[in-house]
PDB file of C-alpha atoms in Angstrom:
ATOM      1  CA  UNK G  95     -27.864 -20.664   6.909  1.00  0.00           C
ATOM      2  CA  UNK G  96     -25.566 -17.687   7.195  1.00  0.00           C
ATOM      3  CA  UNK G  97     -24.250 -16.429   3.878  1.00  0.00           C
ATOM      4  CA  UNK G  98     -21.498 -14.157   5.158  1.00  0.00           C
ATOM      5  CA  UNK G  99     -19.174 -15.074   7.964  1.00  0.00           C
ATOM      6  CA  UNK G 100     -18.381 -12.368  10.517  1.00  0.00           C
ATOM      7  CA  UNK G 101     -15.237 -10.368   9.831  1.00  0.00           C
ATOM      8  CA  UNK G 102     -12.225 -10.762  12.104  1.00  0.00           C
ATOM      9  CA  UNK G 103     -11.426  -7.063  12.297  1.00  0.00           C
ATOM     10  CA  UNK G 104      -8.071  -7.312  14.085  1.00  0.00           C
ATOM     11  CA  UNK G 105      -6.688  -9.928  11.707  1.00  0.00           C
ATOM     12  CA  UNK G 106      -8.020  -8.008   8.701  1.00  0.00           C
ATOM     13  CA  UNK G 107      -6.373  -4.780   9.876  1.00  0.00           C
ATOM     14  CA  UNK G 108      -3.071  -6.611  10.364  1.00  0.00           C
ATOM     15  CA  UNK G 109      -3.291  -8.237   6.907  1.00  0.00           C
ATOM     16  CA  UNK G 110      -4.009  -4.881   5.261  1.00  0.00           C
ATOM     17  CA  UNK G 111      -1.085  -3.256   7.103  1.00  0.00           C
ATOM     18  CA  UNK G 112       1.287  -5.991   5.951  1.00  0.00           C
ATOM     19  CA  UNK G 113       0.148  -5.671   2.357  1.00  0.00           C
ATOM     20  CA  UNK G 114       0.280  -1.868   2.304  1.00  0.00           C
ATOM     21  CA  UNK G 115       3.657  -1.756   4.048  1.00  0.00           C
ATOM     22  CA  UNK G 116       5.161  -3.407   0.956  1.00  0.00           C
ATOM     23  CA  UNK G 117       4.075  -0.435  -1.196  1.00  0.00           C
ATOM     24  CA  UNK G 118       7.259   1.630  -0.818  1.00  0.00           C
ATOM     25  CA  UNK G 119       9.542  -1.310  -1.617  1.00  0.00           C
ATOM     26  CA  UNK G 120       7.531  -2.132  -4.744  1.00  0.00           C
ATOM     27  CA  UNK G 121       7.504   1.559  -5.693  1.00  0.00           C
ATOM     28  CA  UNK G 122      11.302   1.585  -5.483  1.00  0.00           C
ATOM     29  CA  UNK G 123      11.404  -1.270  -8.009  1.00  0.00           C
ATOM     30  CA  UNK G 124       8.893   0.454 -10.274  1.00  0.00           C
ATOM     31  CA  UNK G 125      10.813   3.751 -10.208  1.00  0.00           C
ATOM     32  CA  UNK G 126      14.280   2.249 -10.493  1.00  0.00           C
ATOM     33  CA  UNK G 127      16.282   3.634 -13.403  1.00  0.00           C
ATOM     34  CA  UNK G 128      16.876   1.342 -16.330  1.00  0.00           C
ATOM     35  CA  UNK G 129      20.327  -0.151 -16.195  1.00  0.00           C
ATOM     36  CA  UNK G 130      22.109   1.035 -19.358  1.00  0.00           C
ATOM     37  CA  UNK G 131      23.892  -2.318 -19.637  1.00  0.00           C
ATOM     38  CA  UNK G 132      20.543  -4.119 -19.880  1.00  0.00           C
ATOM     39  CA  UNK G 133      19.352  -2.083 -22.881  1.00  0.00           C
ATOM     40  CA  UNK G 134      20.448  -2.985 -26.379  1.00  0.00           C
ATOM     41  CA  UNK G 135      23.164  -0.995 -28.119  1.00  0.00           C
ATOM     42  CA  UNK G 136      22.340   0.738 -31.382  1.00  0.00           C
ATOM     43  CA  UNK G 137      23.983  -0.214 -34.627  1.00  0.00           C
ATOM     44  CA  UNK G 138      26.502  -2.969 -35.106  1.00  0.00           C
ATOM     45  CA  UNK G 139      29.335  -1.416 -33.127  1.00  0.00           C
ATOM     46  CA  UNK G 140      29.417  -4.127 -30.494  1.00  0.00           C
ATOM     47  CA  UNK G 141      28.583  -3.852 -26.843  1.00  0.00           C
ATOM     48  CA  UNK G 142      27.579  -0.557 -25.236  1.00  0.00           C
ATOM     49  CA  UNK G 143      30.305  -0.813 -22.602  1.00  0.00           C
ATOM     50  CA  UNK G 144      33.022  -2.976 -21.220  1.00  0.00           C
ATOM     51  CA  UNK G 145      31.187  -3.859 -18.005  1.00  0.00           C
ATOM     52  CA  UNK G 146      29.755  -7.358 -17.959  1.00  0.00           C
ATOM     53  CA  UNK G 147      26.015  -7.681 -18.468  1.00  0.00           C
ATOM     54  CA  UNK G 148      23.998  -8.267 -15.313  1.00  0.00           C
ATOM     55  CA  UNK G 149      23.374 -11.916 -14.673  1.00  0.00           C
ATOM     56  CA  UNK G 150      19.738 -11.366 -13.695  1.00  0.00           C
ATOM     57  CA  UNK G 151      18.495  -8.854 -16.275  1.00  0.00           C
ATOM     58  CA  UNK G 152      15.211 -10.699 -16.794  1.00  0.00           C
ATOM     59  CA  UNK G 153      14.581 -10.906 -13.056  1.00  0.00           C
ATOM     60  CA  UNK G 154      15.220  -7.161 -12.788  1.00  0.00           C
ATOM     61  CA  UNK G 155      12.743  -6.433 -15.589  1.00  0.00           C
ATOM     62  CA  UNK G 156      10.156  -8.686 -13.959  1.00  0.00           C
ATOM     63  CA  UNK G 157      10.583  -6.878 -10.606  1.00  0.00           C
ATOM     64  CA  UNK G 158      10.037  -3.534 -12.328  1.00  0.00           C
ATOM     65  CA  UNK G 159       6.883  -4.791 -14.027  1.00  0.00           C
ATOM     66  CA  UNK G 160       5.560  -6.415 -10.840  1.00  0.00           C
ATOM     67  CA  UNK G 161       6.296  -3.243  -8.862  1.00  0.00           C
ATOM     68  CA  UNK G 162       4.381  -1.114 -11.357  1.00  0.00           C
ATOM     69  CA  UNK G 163       1.365  -3.441 -11.309  1.00  0.00           C
ATOM     70  CA  UNK G 164       1.371  -3.737  -7.517  1.00  0.00           C
ATOM     71  CA  UNK G 165       1.510   0.039  -7.057  1.00  0.00           C
ATOM     72  CA  UNK G 166      -1.281   0.634  -9.568  1.00  0.00           C
ATOM     73  CA  UNK G 167      -3.420  -1.968  -7.780  1.00  0.00           C
ATOM     74  CA  UNK G 168      -2.823  -0.427  -4.338  1.00  0.00           C
ATOM     75  CA  UNK G 169      -3.348   3.101  -5.689  1.00  0.00           C
ATOM     76  CA  UNK G 170      -6.670   1.978  -7.180  1.00  0.00           C
ATOM     77  CA  UNK G 171      -7.715   0.374  -3.885  1.00  0.00           C
ATOM     78  CA  UNK G 172      -6.828   3.459  -1.850  1.00  0.00           C
ATOM     79  CA  UNK G 173      -8.440   5.876  -4.303  1.00  0.00           C
ATOM     80  CA  UNK G 174     -11.659   3.869  -4.256  1.00  0.00           C
ATOM     81  CA  UNK G 175     -12.090   4.128  -0.474  1.00  0.00           C
ATOM     82  CA  UNK G 176     -15.431   5.544   0.552  1.00  0.00           C
ATOM     83  CA  UNK G 177     -14.186   8.524   2.582  1.00  0.00           C
ATOM     84  CA  UNK G 178     -11.772  11.240   1.551  1.00  0.00           C
ATOM     85  CA  UNK G 179     -10.090  11.232   4.963  1.00  0.00           C
ATOM     86  CA  UNK G 180      -9.429   7.491   4.620  1.00  0.00           C
ATOM     87  CA  UNK G 181      -7.827   7.969   1.224  1.00  0.00           C
ATOM     88  CA  UNK G 182      -5.609  10.782   2.447  1.00  0.00           C
ATOM     89  CA  UNK G 183      -4.610   8.953   5.635  1.00  0.00           C
ATOM     90  CA  UNK G 184      -3.596   5.800   3.757  1.00  0.00           C
ATOM     91  CA  UNK G 185      -1.630   7.807   1.187  1.00  0.00           C
ATOM     92  CA  UNK G 186       0.247   9.673   3.930  1.00  0.00           C
ATOM     93  CA  UNK G 187       1.058   6.615   6.034  1.00  0.00           C
ATOM     94  CA  UNK G 188       1.795   3.982   3.382  1.00  0.00           C
ATOM     95  CA  UNK G 189       2.486   5.658   0.022  1.00  0.00           C
ATOM     96  CA  UNK G 190       4.331   8.914   0.564  1.00  0.00           C
ATOM     97  CA  UNK G 191       7.178   7.496   2.575  1.00  0.00           C
ATOM     98  CA  UNK G 192       7.107   9.500   5.757  1.00  0.00           C
ATOM     99  CA  UNK G 193       9.206   7.693   8.342  1.00  0.00           C
ATOM    100  CA  UNK G 194       7.721   9.523  11.288  1.00  0.00           C
ATOM    101  CA  UNK G 195       5.389   8.654  14.117  1.00  0.00           C
ATOM    102  CA  UNK G 196       1.644   9.202  14.114  1.00  0.00           C
ATOM    103  CA  UNK G 197       2.093  12.796  15.359  1.00  0.00           C
ATOM    104  CA  UNK G 198       3.671  13.771  12.041  1.00  0.00           C
ATOM    105  CA  UNK G 199       0.932  11.915  10.154  1.00  0.00           C
ATOM    106  CA  UNK G 200      -1.702  13.799  12.156  1.00  0.00           C
ATOM    107  CA  UNK G 201      -0.140  17.166  11.272  1.00  0.00           C
ATOM    108  CA  UNK G 202      -0.047  16.408   7.553  1.00  0.00           C
ATOM    109  CA  UNK G 203      -3.577  14.956   7.616  1.00  0.00           C
ATOM    110  CA  UNK G 204      -4.889  17.997   9.499  1.00  0.00           C
ATOM    111  CA  UNK G 205      -3.414  20.291   6.833  1.00  0.00           C
ATOM    112  CA  UNK G 206      -4.925  18.295   3.983  1.00  0.00           C
ATOM    113  CA  UNK G 207      -8.344  17.970   5.603  1.00  0.00           C
ATOM    114  CA  UNK G 208      -8.242  21.515   7.004  1.00  0.00           C
ATOM    115  CA  UNK G 209      -9.473  20.068  10.274  1.00  0.00           C
ATOM    116  CA  UNK G 210      -7.203  20.791  13.218  1.00  0.00           C
ATOM    117  CA  UNK G 211      -9.323  19.637  16.152  1.00  0.00           C
ATOM    118  CA  UNK G 212      -9.025  15.861  16.141  1.00  0.00           C
ATOM    119  CA  UNK G 213      -7.255  13.833  18.792  1.00  0.00           C
ATOM    120  CA  UNK G 214      -4.775  10.997  18.660  1.00  0.00           C
ATOM    121  CA  UNK G 215      -7.511   8.488  19.474  1.00  0.00           C
ATOM    122  CA  UNK G 216      -9.596   9.853  16.581  1.00  0.00           C
ATOM    123  CA  UNK G 217      -6.608   9.400  14.285  1.00  0.00           C
ATOM    124  CA  UNK G 218      -6.210   5.735  15.307  1.00  0.00           C
ATOM    125  CA  UNK G 219      -9.941   5.143  14.869  1.00  0.00           C
ATOM    126  CA  UNK G 220      -9.822   6.644  11.367  1.00  0.00           C
ATOM    127  CA  UNK G 221      -6.713   4.571  10.594  1.00  0.00           C
ATOM    128  CA  UNK G 222      -8.432   1.336  11.606  1.00  0.00           C
ATOM    129  CA  UNK G 223     -11.566   2.189   9.595  1.00  0.00           C
ATOM    130  CA  UNK G 224      -9.456   3.098   6.565  1.00  0.00           C
ATOM    131  CA  UNK G 225      -7.604  -0.232   6.753  1.00  0.00           C
ATOM    132  CA  UNK G 226     -10.875  -2.156   7.024  1.00  0.00           C
ATOM    133  CA  UNK G 227     -12.225  -0.237   4.024  1.00  0.00           C
ATOM    134  CA  UNK G 228      -9.183  -0.813   1.813  1.00  0.00           C
ATOM    135  CA  UNK G 229      -8.917  -4.478   2.871  1.00  0.00           C
ATOM    136  CA  UNK G 230     -12.192  -5.131   1.078  1.00  0.00           C
ATOM    137  CA  UNK G 231     -10.731  -3.939  -2.219  1.00  0.00           C
ATOM    138  CA  UNK G 232      -7.381  -5.638  -1.696  1.00  0.00           C
ATOM    139  CA  UNK G 233      -9.132  -8.960  -0.969  1.00  0.00           C
ATOM    140  CA  UNK G 234      -7.270  -9.445   2.292  1.00  0.00           C
ATOM    141  CA  UNK G 235     -10.273  -9.678   4.585  1.00  0.00           C
ATOM    142  CA  UNK G 236     -10.135 -12.473   7.145  1.00  0.00           C
ATOM    143  CA  UNK G 237     -13.365 -14.001   8.357  1.00  0.00           C
ATOM    144  CA  UNK G 238     -14.068 -15.811  11.591  1.00  0.00           C
ATOM    145  CA  UNK G 239     -14.385 -19.572  11.282  1.00  0.00           C
ATOM    146  CA  UNK G 240     -17.354 -21.274  12.856  1.00  0.00           C
ATOM    147  CA  UNK G 241     -16.003 -23.811  15.347  1.00  0.00           C
ATOM    148  CA  UNK G 242     -19.029 -26.097  14.878  1.00  0.00           C
ATOM    149  CA  UNK G 243     -18.184 -26.751  11.231  1.00  0.00           C
ATOM    150  CA  UNK G 244     -14.588 -27.831  11.837  1.00  0.00           C
TER     151      UNK G 244
END
């Protein structure tokens, strides 16, 4: 009897990418400024302004809270990766918001690691390994299903 099923590496990498790609959107919710019309006014002078109160103030507050928790969870997962280069690569690609191609990522990673002699293929290999590593902590690993059991 096999206790652990083999890992579907391609599907796991894709699942980790999808989860991590949501980081910047959630971070925008977490860092959004508090709407002054949502906060309570001080004293008994009436409303803080003449603008109508937002209809979805509770939903906004819940998005902020969810964004903060999601970002803390992803930050924990990335910071607990086994290799320093994996942590830095994931931070550069998914957390810091660079909207560039992998060439820009390689330049920034080379500066942080102080290692300037790696190739594009090495970068993609490190990226895949980093995603497999963080997928374990994010619980988004996908295992192969044994066809005999179905």
